[in-house]
Amino acid sequence: MMHRLDAIGDRELRETLLFARAQPLPVTADEVAAAQRIHRNVARGRLERLAEAGFLIASFERRTGRTGPGAGRPAKTYRVAPELTAIEFPERRYEQLIGLVVDALPGGRRRDRLHEIGIAFGRELARETRLRSAKTLRTALSRICTALGGLGYQASIAEVAGERAVITTATCPLRPLVRAHPELATLDRGMWAALVARAVEGINVDQIVCDTPRCDRDDLDCRVLLTLRRRRG
């Protein structure tokens, strides 16, 4: 079985993984082959090795929407696997370090401070990716997902209805920390609120309600539940 560090250390596998993480949907060997200008068999081999290392999950699906006789064979697809722990070499033990920092925060305002730090981190990500604002919520969220994809994190829009939306992400930037220290879910929500505030015109972080109810699940992608509360004037 391929070790995760071996996969990350291989430039070609790393490029294929980054491509998969930048897509909103699971990828196929044909899509990887076209994007990276390689033979389909080479693309399939890379995807299989990434699946073996635990970075991707293989399945079959019919993308034509047809079923029954004549629908054709289902395509083998590869979706990004939930990233539950950080990959480090040598092991840096950042999760333990962050836990000590959190424990050192004053208990009375700890939750507020974590939220503020999350907002600051989200703003740093927005600046680093040059995240541009948009008038519509769907366009804004699409830009957030694209920006995160450029950093190597997979995220996609699951639902947009009025002022409510859901983003799913297998590789939320802060998920390993949240799993190690559930109290850091407040930090995570602050990060997402800051990204949305930067991407949606006329919205501030205090007008965004964010929840991340599935970060502690090992078998599911994170779901970021967002509600905008625009001021009426």
XYZ file of C-alpha atoms in Angstrom:
233
model
C 0.000 0.000 0.000
C 1.261 3.473 -0.892
C 2.108 5.658 2.091
C 0.540 9.118 2.175
C 3.927 10.820 2.401
C 5.152 8.895 -0.652
C 2.170 10.166 -2.622
C 2.680 13.769 -1.544
C 6.392 13.518 -2.317
C 5.709 12.447 -5.907
C 5.358 15.579 -8.044
C 3.058 13.975 -10.631
C 0.743 12.510 -7.996
C 0.725 15.808 -6.153
C -0.322 17.660 -9.306
C -3.119 15.167 -9.912
C -4.328 15.496 -6.332
C -4.324 19.288 -6.539
C -6.345 19.070 -9.751
C -8.916 16.811 -8.062
C -9.147 19.144 -5.077
C -9.765 22.128 -7.330
C -12.853 20.520 -8.906
C -16.386 20.829 -7.491
C -17.275 17.241 -8.496
C -15.482 13.868 -8.477
C -13.062 13.483 -11.372
C -12.546 10.755 -13.975
C -9.405 9.483 -15.653
C -10.514 11.139 -18.896
C -10.786 14.527 -17.181
C -7.362 14.206 -15.575
C -5.851 13.050 -18.868
C -7.277 16.050 -20.718
C -6.250 18.557 -18.046
C -2.710 17.249 -17.631
C -2.176 16.177 -21.257
C -1.306 12.604 -20.430
C -2.583 9.228 -21.604
C -5.793 8.008 -20.004
C -4.050 4.908 -18.626
C -1.414 7.082 -16.960
C -4.140 9.265 -15.455
C -6.016 6.238 -14.177
C -2.822 4.861 -12.625
C -2.203 8.098 -10.755
C -5.773 8.242 -9.492
C -5.599 4.634 -8.310
C -2.378 5.293 -6.421
C -3.917 8.332 -4.744
C -6.939 6.250 -3.785
C -4.641 3.579 -2.382
C -2.910 6.232 -0.275
C -6.266 7.403 1.102
C -6.470 10.779 -0.637
C -9.283 9.815 -3.016
C -12.312 7.527 -2.854
C -13.234 5.590 -5.987
C -16.814 4.819 -6.990
C -18.950 4.366 -10.092
C -21.670 6.668 -11.385
C -23.632 7.333 -14.557
C -23.103 10.922 -15.590
C -25.489 10.824 -18.529
C -28.503 10.679 -16.233
C -29.831 7.659 -18.114
C -30.616 4.312 -16.506
C -31.646 0.871 -17.687
C -30.694 -0.910 -20.926
C -28.685 1.258 -23.281
C -27.542 3.615 -20.543
C -23.953 2.484 -20.986
C -21.359 1.553 -18.419
C -21.027 3.772 -15.364
C -17.873 5.873 -15.205
C -15.323 5.301 -12.482
C -14.989 8.502 -10.510
C -12.655 9.650 -7.771
C -13.774 12.059 -5.079
C -11.583 13.764 -2.524
C -11.497 11.842 0.750
C -12.195 13.661 4.026
C -8.914 14.979 5.409
C -8.963 14.228 9.115
C -5.352 14.795 10.127
C -2.570 17.058 8.943
C 0.299 15.519 6.972
C 3.618 16.426 8.562
C 7.210 15.309 8.083
C 8.815 15.378 10.460
C 5.865 15.428 12.835
C 5.464 19.009 14.054
C 2.705 18.367 16.598
C 0.945 21.608 15.721
C -2.378 20.222 16.941
C -0.953 19.711 20.428
C 0.649 23.159 20.328
C -2.607 24.854 19.334
C -4.362 22.973 22.127
C -1.939 24.446 24.666
C -2.455 27.936 23.231
C -6.233 27.557 23.485
C -5.983 26.341 27.072
C -3.956 29.457 27.916
C -6.703 31.815 26.728
C -8.835 33.346 29.518
C -11.909 31.182 30.022
C -14.367 34.071 30.212
C -13.714 35.410 26.707
C -12.183 32.330 25.135
C -15.044 31.688 22.731
C -15.071 35.318 21.547
C -11.300 35.365 21.109
C -11.343 32.160 19.068
C -14.032 33.610 16.820
C -11.989 36.792 16.341
C -8.871 34.782 15.496
C -10.863 32.724 13.004
C -12.094 35.922 11.345
C -8.518 37.212 11.123
C -7.377 33.933 9.559
C -10.230 34.006 7.052
C -9.257 37.532 6.049
C -5.672 36.387 5.537
C -6.888 33.610 3.218
C -9.041 36.110 1.326
C -6.074 38.436 0.851
C -3.738 35.630 -0.168
C -6.140 34.356 -2.818
C -7.199 37.862 -3.928
C -10.806 36.892 -3.347
C -13.111 39.253 -5.233
C -16.586 40.233 -4.084
C -19.813 39.560 -5.980
C -23.386 40.804 -5.806
C -25.067 37.392 -5.726
C -24.566 34.787 -3.035
C -24.041 31.926 -5.492
C -21.324 33.767 -7.400
C -19.649 34.775 -4.152
C -19.599 31.204 -2.859
C -18.324 29.949 -6.200
C -15.406 32.356 -5.895
C -14.699 31.144 -2.364
C -14.610 27.519 -3.545
C -12.312 28.433 -6.429
C -10.025 30.401 -4.121
C -9.755 27.510 -1.664
C -9.149 25.125 -4.558
C -6.176 27.246 -5.548
C -4.740 26.643 -2.079
C -5.266 22.882 -2.354
C -8.558 22.644 -0.448
C -11.632 21.100 -2.064
C -14.967 22.866 -1.565
C -18.202 22.999 -3.549
C -21.646 24.574 -3.354
C -24.295 22.087 -2.271
C -27.263 24.444 -2.026
C -28.260 28.090 -2.358
C -31.777 29.209 -1.467
C -32.410 32.888 -0.917
C -30.119 34.058 1.868
C -29.192 30.539 2.938
C -26.512 28.289 1.501
C -24.543 25.114 2.148
C -20.931 24.464 1.189
C -19.460 20.975 1.411
C -15.741 20.445 1.828
C -13.728 17.270 2.249
C -10.599 19.206 3.141
C -11.654 22.139 5.288
C -8.453 24.012 6.228
C -9.111 23.768 9.970
C -10.776 20.358 10.193
C -7.758 18.505 11.658
C -7.601 21.086 14.444
C -11.341 20.926 15.107
C -11.235 17.133 15.359
C -8.362 17.329 17.829
C -9.944 20.183 19.822
C -13.736 20.502 19.297
C -13.685 23.911 20.989
C -11.968 25.219 17.836
C -15.204 24.874 15.869
C -15.725 28.515 16.862
C -12.433 29.376 15.154
C -13.557 27.490 12.042
C -16.885 29.310 11.882
C -15.093 32.652 12.176
C -12.894 31.745 9.211
C -15.884 30.901 7.003
C -17.744 34.046 8.079
C -14.763 36.195 7.092
C -14.504 34.532 3.680
C -18.204 35.076 3.010
C -18.051 38.689 4.218
C -15.210 39.338 1.790
C -16.960 37.627 -1.115
C -20.494 39.050 -0.754
C -20.894 42.754 -1.435
C -22.439 44.758 1.412
C -22.134 42.059 4.093
C -20.153 42.190 7.345
C -19.081 39.253 9.491
C -21.664 40.110 12.152
C -24.409 39.582 9.553
C -23.391 35.991 8.865
C -24.625 33.004 10.851
C -22.391 29.988 10.292
C -22.565 26.422 11.579
C -20.368 23.401 10.849
C -22.225 20.420 12.328
C -20.301 17.545 10.731
C -16.651 18.403 11.306
C -16.369 15.703 13.960
C -17.540 12.916 11.621
C -14.783 10.761 10.146
C -16.835 9.407 7.244
C -18.480 12.574 5.906
C -17.464 15.812 4.256
C -17.845 18.960 6.330
C -21.039 20.948 5.747
C -20.832 24.700 6.208
C -24.331 26.099 6.821
C -24.594 29.808 6.072
C -27.358 32.348 6.640
C -27.080 36.022 5.704
C -28.944 38.569 7.803
C -28.877 41.740 5.765
C -29.757 44.971 7.477
C -32.936 46.541 6.224
C -32.671 50.246 5.793
